[in-house]
Short mmCIF file of C-alpha atoms in Angstrom, two decimals:
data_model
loop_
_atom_site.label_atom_id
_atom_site.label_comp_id
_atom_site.label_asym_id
_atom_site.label_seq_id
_atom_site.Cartn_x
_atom_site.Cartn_y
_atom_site.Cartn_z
CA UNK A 163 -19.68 -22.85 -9.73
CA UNK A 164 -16.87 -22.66 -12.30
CA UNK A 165 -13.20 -22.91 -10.45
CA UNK A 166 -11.63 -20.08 -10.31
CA UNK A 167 -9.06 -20.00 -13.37
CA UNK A 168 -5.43 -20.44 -11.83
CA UNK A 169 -3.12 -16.75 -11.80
CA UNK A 170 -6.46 -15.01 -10.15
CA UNK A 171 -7.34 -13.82 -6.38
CA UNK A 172 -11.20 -12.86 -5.00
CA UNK A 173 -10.98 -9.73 -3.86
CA UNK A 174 -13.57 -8.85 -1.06
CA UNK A 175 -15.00 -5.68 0.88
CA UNK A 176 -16.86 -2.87 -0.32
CA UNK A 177 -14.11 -0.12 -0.18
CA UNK A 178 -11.63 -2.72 -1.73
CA UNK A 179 -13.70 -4.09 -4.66
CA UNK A 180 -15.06 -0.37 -5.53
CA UNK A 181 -11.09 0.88 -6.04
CA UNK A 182 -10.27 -2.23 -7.59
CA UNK A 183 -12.89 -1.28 -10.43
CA UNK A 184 -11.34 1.96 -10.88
CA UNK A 185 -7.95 0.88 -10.54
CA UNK A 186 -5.34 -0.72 -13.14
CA UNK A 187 -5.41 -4.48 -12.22
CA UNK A 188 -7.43 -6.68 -14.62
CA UNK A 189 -10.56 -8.05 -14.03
CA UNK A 190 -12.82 -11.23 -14.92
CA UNK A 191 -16.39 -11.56 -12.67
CA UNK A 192 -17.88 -9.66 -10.18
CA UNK A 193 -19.91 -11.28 -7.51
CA UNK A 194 -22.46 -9.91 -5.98
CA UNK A 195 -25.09 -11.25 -3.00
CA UNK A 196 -28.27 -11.05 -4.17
CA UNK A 197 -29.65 -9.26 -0.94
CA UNK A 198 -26.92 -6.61 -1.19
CA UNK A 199 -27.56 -6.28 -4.95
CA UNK A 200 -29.97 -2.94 -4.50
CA UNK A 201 -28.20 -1.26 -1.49
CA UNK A 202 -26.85 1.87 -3.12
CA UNK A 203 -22.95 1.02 -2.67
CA UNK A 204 -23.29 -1.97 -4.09
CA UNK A 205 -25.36 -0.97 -7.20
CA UNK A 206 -22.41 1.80 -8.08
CA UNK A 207 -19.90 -1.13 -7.94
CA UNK A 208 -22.41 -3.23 -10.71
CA UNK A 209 -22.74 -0.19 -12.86
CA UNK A 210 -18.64 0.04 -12.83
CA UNK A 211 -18.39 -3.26 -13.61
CA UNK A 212 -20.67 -3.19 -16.54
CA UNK A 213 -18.82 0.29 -18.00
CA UNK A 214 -15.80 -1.70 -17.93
CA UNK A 215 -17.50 -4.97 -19.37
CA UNK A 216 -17.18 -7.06 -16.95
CA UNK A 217 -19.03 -9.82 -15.89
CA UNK A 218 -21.77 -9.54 -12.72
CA UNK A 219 -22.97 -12.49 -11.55
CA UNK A 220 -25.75 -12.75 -8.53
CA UNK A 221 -25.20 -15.49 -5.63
CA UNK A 222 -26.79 -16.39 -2.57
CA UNK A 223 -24.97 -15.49 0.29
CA UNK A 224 -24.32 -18.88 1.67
CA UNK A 225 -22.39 -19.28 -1.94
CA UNK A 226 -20.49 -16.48 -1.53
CA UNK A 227 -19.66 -17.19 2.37
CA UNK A 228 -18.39 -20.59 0.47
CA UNK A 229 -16.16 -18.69 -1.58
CA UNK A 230 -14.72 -16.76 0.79
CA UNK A 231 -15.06 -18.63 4.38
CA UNK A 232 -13.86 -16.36 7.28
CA UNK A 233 -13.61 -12.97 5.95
CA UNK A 234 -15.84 -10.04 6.36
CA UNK A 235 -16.66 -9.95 2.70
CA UNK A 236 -19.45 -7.25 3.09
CA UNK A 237 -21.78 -9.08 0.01
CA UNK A 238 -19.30 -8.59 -2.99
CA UNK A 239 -16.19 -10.40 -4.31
CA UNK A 240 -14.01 -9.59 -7.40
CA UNK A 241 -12.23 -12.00 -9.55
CA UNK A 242 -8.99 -10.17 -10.28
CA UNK A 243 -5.42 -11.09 -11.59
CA UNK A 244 -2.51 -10.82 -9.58
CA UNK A 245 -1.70 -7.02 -8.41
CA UNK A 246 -0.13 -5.68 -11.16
CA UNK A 247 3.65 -4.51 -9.46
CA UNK A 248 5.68 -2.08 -11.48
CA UNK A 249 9.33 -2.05 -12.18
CA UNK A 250 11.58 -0.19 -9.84
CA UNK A 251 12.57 1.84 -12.59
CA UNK A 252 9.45 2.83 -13.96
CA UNK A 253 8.41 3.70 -10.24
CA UNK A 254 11.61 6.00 -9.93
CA UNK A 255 10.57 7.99 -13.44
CA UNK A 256 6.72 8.03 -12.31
CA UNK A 257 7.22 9.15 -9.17
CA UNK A 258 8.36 12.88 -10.32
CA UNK A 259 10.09 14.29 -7.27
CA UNK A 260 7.34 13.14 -5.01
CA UNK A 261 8.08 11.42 -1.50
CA UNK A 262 9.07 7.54 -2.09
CA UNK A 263 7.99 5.17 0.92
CA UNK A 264 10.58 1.91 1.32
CA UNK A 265 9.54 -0.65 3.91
CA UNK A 266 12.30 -2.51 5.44
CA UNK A 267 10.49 -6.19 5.58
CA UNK A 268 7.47 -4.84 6.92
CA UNK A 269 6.12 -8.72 8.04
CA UNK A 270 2.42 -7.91 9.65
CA UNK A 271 -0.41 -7.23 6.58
CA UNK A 272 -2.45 -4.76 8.84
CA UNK A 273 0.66 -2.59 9.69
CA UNK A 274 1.37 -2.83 5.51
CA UNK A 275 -1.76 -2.07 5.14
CA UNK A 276 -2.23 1.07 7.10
CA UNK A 277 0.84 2.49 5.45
CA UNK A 278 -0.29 1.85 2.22
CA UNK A 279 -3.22 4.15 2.87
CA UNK A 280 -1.58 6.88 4.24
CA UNK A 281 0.89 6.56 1.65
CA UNK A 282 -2.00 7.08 -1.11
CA UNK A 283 -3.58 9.37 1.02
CA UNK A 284 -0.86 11.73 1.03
CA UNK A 285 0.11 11.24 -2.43
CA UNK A 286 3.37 9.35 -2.20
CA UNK A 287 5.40 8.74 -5.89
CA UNK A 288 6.00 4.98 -5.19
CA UNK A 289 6.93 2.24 -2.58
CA UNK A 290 9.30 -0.06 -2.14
CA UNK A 291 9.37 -3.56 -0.82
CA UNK A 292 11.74 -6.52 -0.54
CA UNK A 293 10.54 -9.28 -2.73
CA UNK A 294 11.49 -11.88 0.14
CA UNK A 295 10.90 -12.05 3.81
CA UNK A 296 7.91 -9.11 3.93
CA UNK A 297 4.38 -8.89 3.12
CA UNK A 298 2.74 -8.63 -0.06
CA UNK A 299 -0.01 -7.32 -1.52
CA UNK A 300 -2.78 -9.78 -0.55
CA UNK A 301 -6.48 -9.54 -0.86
CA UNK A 302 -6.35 -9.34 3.07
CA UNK A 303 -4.18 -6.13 2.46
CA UNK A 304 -5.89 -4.99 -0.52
CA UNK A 305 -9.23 -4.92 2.19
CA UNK A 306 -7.26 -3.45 5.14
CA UNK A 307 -6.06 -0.94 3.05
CA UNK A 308 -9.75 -0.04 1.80
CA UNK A 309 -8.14 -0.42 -1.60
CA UNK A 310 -5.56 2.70 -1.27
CA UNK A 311 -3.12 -0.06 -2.87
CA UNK A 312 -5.03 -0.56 -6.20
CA UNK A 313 -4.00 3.15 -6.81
CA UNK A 314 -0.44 3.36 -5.43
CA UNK A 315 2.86 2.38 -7.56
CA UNK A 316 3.89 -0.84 -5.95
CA UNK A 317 7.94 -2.26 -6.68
CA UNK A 318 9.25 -5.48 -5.23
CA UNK A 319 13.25 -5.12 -5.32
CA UNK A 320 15.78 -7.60 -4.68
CA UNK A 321 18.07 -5.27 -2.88
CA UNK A 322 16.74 -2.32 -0.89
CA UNK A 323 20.09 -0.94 -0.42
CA UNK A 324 21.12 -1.03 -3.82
CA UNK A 325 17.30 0.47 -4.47
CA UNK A 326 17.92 3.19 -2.14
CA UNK A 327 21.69 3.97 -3.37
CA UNK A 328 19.93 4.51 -7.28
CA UNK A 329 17.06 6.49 -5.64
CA UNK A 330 20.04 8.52 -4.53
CA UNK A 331 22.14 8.68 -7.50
CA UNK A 332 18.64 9.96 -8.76
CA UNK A 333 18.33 12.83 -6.56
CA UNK A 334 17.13 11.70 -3.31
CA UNK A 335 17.82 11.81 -0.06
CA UNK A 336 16.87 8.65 2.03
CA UNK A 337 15.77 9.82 5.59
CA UNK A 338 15.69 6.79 8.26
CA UNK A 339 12.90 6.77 10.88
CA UNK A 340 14.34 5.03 13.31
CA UNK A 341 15.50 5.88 17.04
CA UNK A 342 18.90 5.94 18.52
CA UNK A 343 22.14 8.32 19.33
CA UNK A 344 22.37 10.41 15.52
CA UNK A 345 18.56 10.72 15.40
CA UNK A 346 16.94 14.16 14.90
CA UNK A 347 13.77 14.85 15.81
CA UNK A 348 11.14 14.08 13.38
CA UNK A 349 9.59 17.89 13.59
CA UNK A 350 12.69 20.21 13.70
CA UNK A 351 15.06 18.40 11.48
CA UNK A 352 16.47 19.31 8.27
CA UNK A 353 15.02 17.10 5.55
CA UNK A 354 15.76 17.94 1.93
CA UNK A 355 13.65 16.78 -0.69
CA UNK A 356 13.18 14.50 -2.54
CA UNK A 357 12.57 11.97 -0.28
CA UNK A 358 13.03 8.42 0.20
CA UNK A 359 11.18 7.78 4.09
CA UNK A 360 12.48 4.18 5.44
CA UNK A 361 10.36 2.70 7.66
CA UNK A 362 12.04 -0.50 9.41
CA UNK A 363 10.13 -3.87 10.36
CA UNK A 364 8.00 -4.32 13.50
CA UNK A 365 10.43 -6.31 16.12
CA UNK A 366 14.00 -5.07 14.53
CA UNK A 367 13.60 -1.90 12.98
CA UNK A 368 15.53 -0.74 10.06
CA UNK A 369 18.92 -3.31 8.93
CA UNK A 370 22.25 -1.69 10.01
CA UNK A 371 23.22 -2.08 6.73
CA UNK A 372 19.92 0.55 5.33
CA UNK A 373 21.00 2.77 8.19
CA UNK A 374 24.49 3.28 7.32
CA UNK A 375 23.08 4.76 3.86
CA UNK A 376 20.71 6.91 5.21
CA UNK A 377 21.30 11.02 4.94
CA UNK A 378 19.15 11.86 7.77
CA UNK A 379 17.93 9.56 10.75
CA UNK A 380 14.99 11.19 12.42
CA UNK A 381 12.54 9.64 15.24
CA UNK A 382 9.39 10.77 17.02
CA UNK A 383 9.84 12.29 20.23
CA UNK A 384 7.79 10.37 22.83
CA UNK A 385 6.89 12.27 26.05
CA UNK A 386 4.95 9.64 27.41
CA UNK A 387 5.87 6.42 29.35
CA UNK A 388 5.91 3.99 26.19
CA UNK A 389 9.10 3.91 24.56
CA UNK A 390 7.98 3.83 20.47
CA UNK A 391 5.14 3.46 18.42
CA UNK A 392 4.17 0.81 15.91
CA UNK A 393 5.65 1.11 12.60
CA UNK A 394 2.23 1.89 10.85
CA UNK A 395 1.67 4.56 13.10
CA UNK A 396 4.99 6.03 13.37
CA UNK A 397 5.41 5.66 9.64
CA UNK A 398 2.30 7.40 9.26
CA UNK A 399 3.22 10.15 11.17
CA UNK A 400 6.17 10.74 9.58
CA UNK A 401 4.71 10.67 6.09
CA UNK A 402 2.33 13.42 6.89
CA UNK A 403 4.79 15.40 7.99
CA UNK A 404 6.50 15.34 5.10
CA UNK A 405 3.34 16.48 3.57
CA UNK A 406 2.71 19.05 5.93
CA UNK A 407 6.34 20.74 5.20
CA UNK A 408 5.76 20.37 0.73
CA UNK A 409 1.95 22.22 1.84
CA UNK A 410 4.11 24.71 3.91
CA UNK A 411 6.52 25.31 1.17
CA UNK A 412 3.73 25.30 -1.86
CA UNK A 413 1.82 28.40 0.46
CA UNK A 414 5.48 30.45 0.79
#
């Protein structure tokens, strides 16, 4: 088999590979195992694949397994370029008024993952990372997310506070999920929109510094005998809420 030409990433899973044909990122080969080749899922991936010209080539699965040792990769790989990240800018005009997710160094792929597709699922504008010191978007997130990320508008910025001051200066208001003494709860507090919804990393939370520019802090009230929630879970919580008050508004 041909190496794989340097700049690319295999991209594996069903879900994943399917919105990666209908997404924005550019393409070279899809591989398919022959034994999966027929099943019905996979057949609609090989018909995308050959509207959009691109190669399909059939493998045994022990070639395949070779390509892509110790992942669940469900009979089907795609040979993709690198995820195609937009400029913060571009993100800002795109996004229209809609929510804007920033991750404070979000470091664990599953918990980036899971926000990623809540994030598409409720139709966020854009999200922000830090370009250092977080996760990326890997083919291990692309999977975990079930490919919400090939349709979401991804920025890596140097500085997330100076990110958040422009979303600001733009209109926003950059509400803090994060507990502690000024925190309102998540369900009765005033948030004015636009939004920018921080959600801080998984041991530390959200930097002092992001805090400090934040115009509302809210947190989940927990009535149970754990103190806090993940922040995949929490974060997804809080970002459909935010849906559930523009639905609320949209019916008035």
């Amino acid at each position: 088999m041909r190496e794989r030409p340097r700049g690319t990433e295999l991209l594996y899973g069903r879900n994943a590979v399917m919105e990666a044909l209908r997404g924005r990122r550019s393409l070279r080969r899809l591989f398919v195992a022959e034994s999966s080749a027929r099943q019905p899922r996979v057949a609609a991936m090989i018909q995308a694949a050959e509207q959009r010209r691109i190669p399909v080539r059939l493998l045994s699965q022990r070639d395949l397994a070779e390509m892509l040792p110790d992942v669940n990769h469900q009979g089907v790989a795609l040979e993709a370029g690198p995820y195609p990240y937009v400029e913060f800018e571009d993100l800002l005009r795109q996004a229209e008024g809609r929510p804007i997710l920033a991750l404070d160094h979000i470091q664990d792929p599953q918990n980036l993952a899971t926000l990623m597709r809540t994030a598409e699922a409720v139709g966020v504008g854009g999200l922000l990372l830090p370009d250092r010191r977080a996760a990326g978007v890997t083919p291990a997130v692309v999977n975990a997310s079930a490919g919400a990320v090939e349709h979401l508008c991804v920025a890596l910025v140097a500085n997330l506070g100076r990110a958040l001051e422009e979303c600001q200066e733009a209109g926003y208001w950059v509400v803090a999920l994060e507990a502690g003494p000024e925190a309102h709860t998540l369900f009765t507090a005033d948030l004015p929109e636009p939004t920018v919804l921080v959600v801080g990393s998984e041991g530390k939370g959200i930097a002092p510094t992001l805090l400090r520019r934040a115009d509302v802090q809210v947190a989940l009230p927990m009535q149970g005998r754990v103190e806090s929630l993940n922040a995949a879970v929490a974060g997804s919580i809080a970002l459909y809420e935010l849906l559930r008050r523009r639905l609320a508004a949209d019916s008035d």
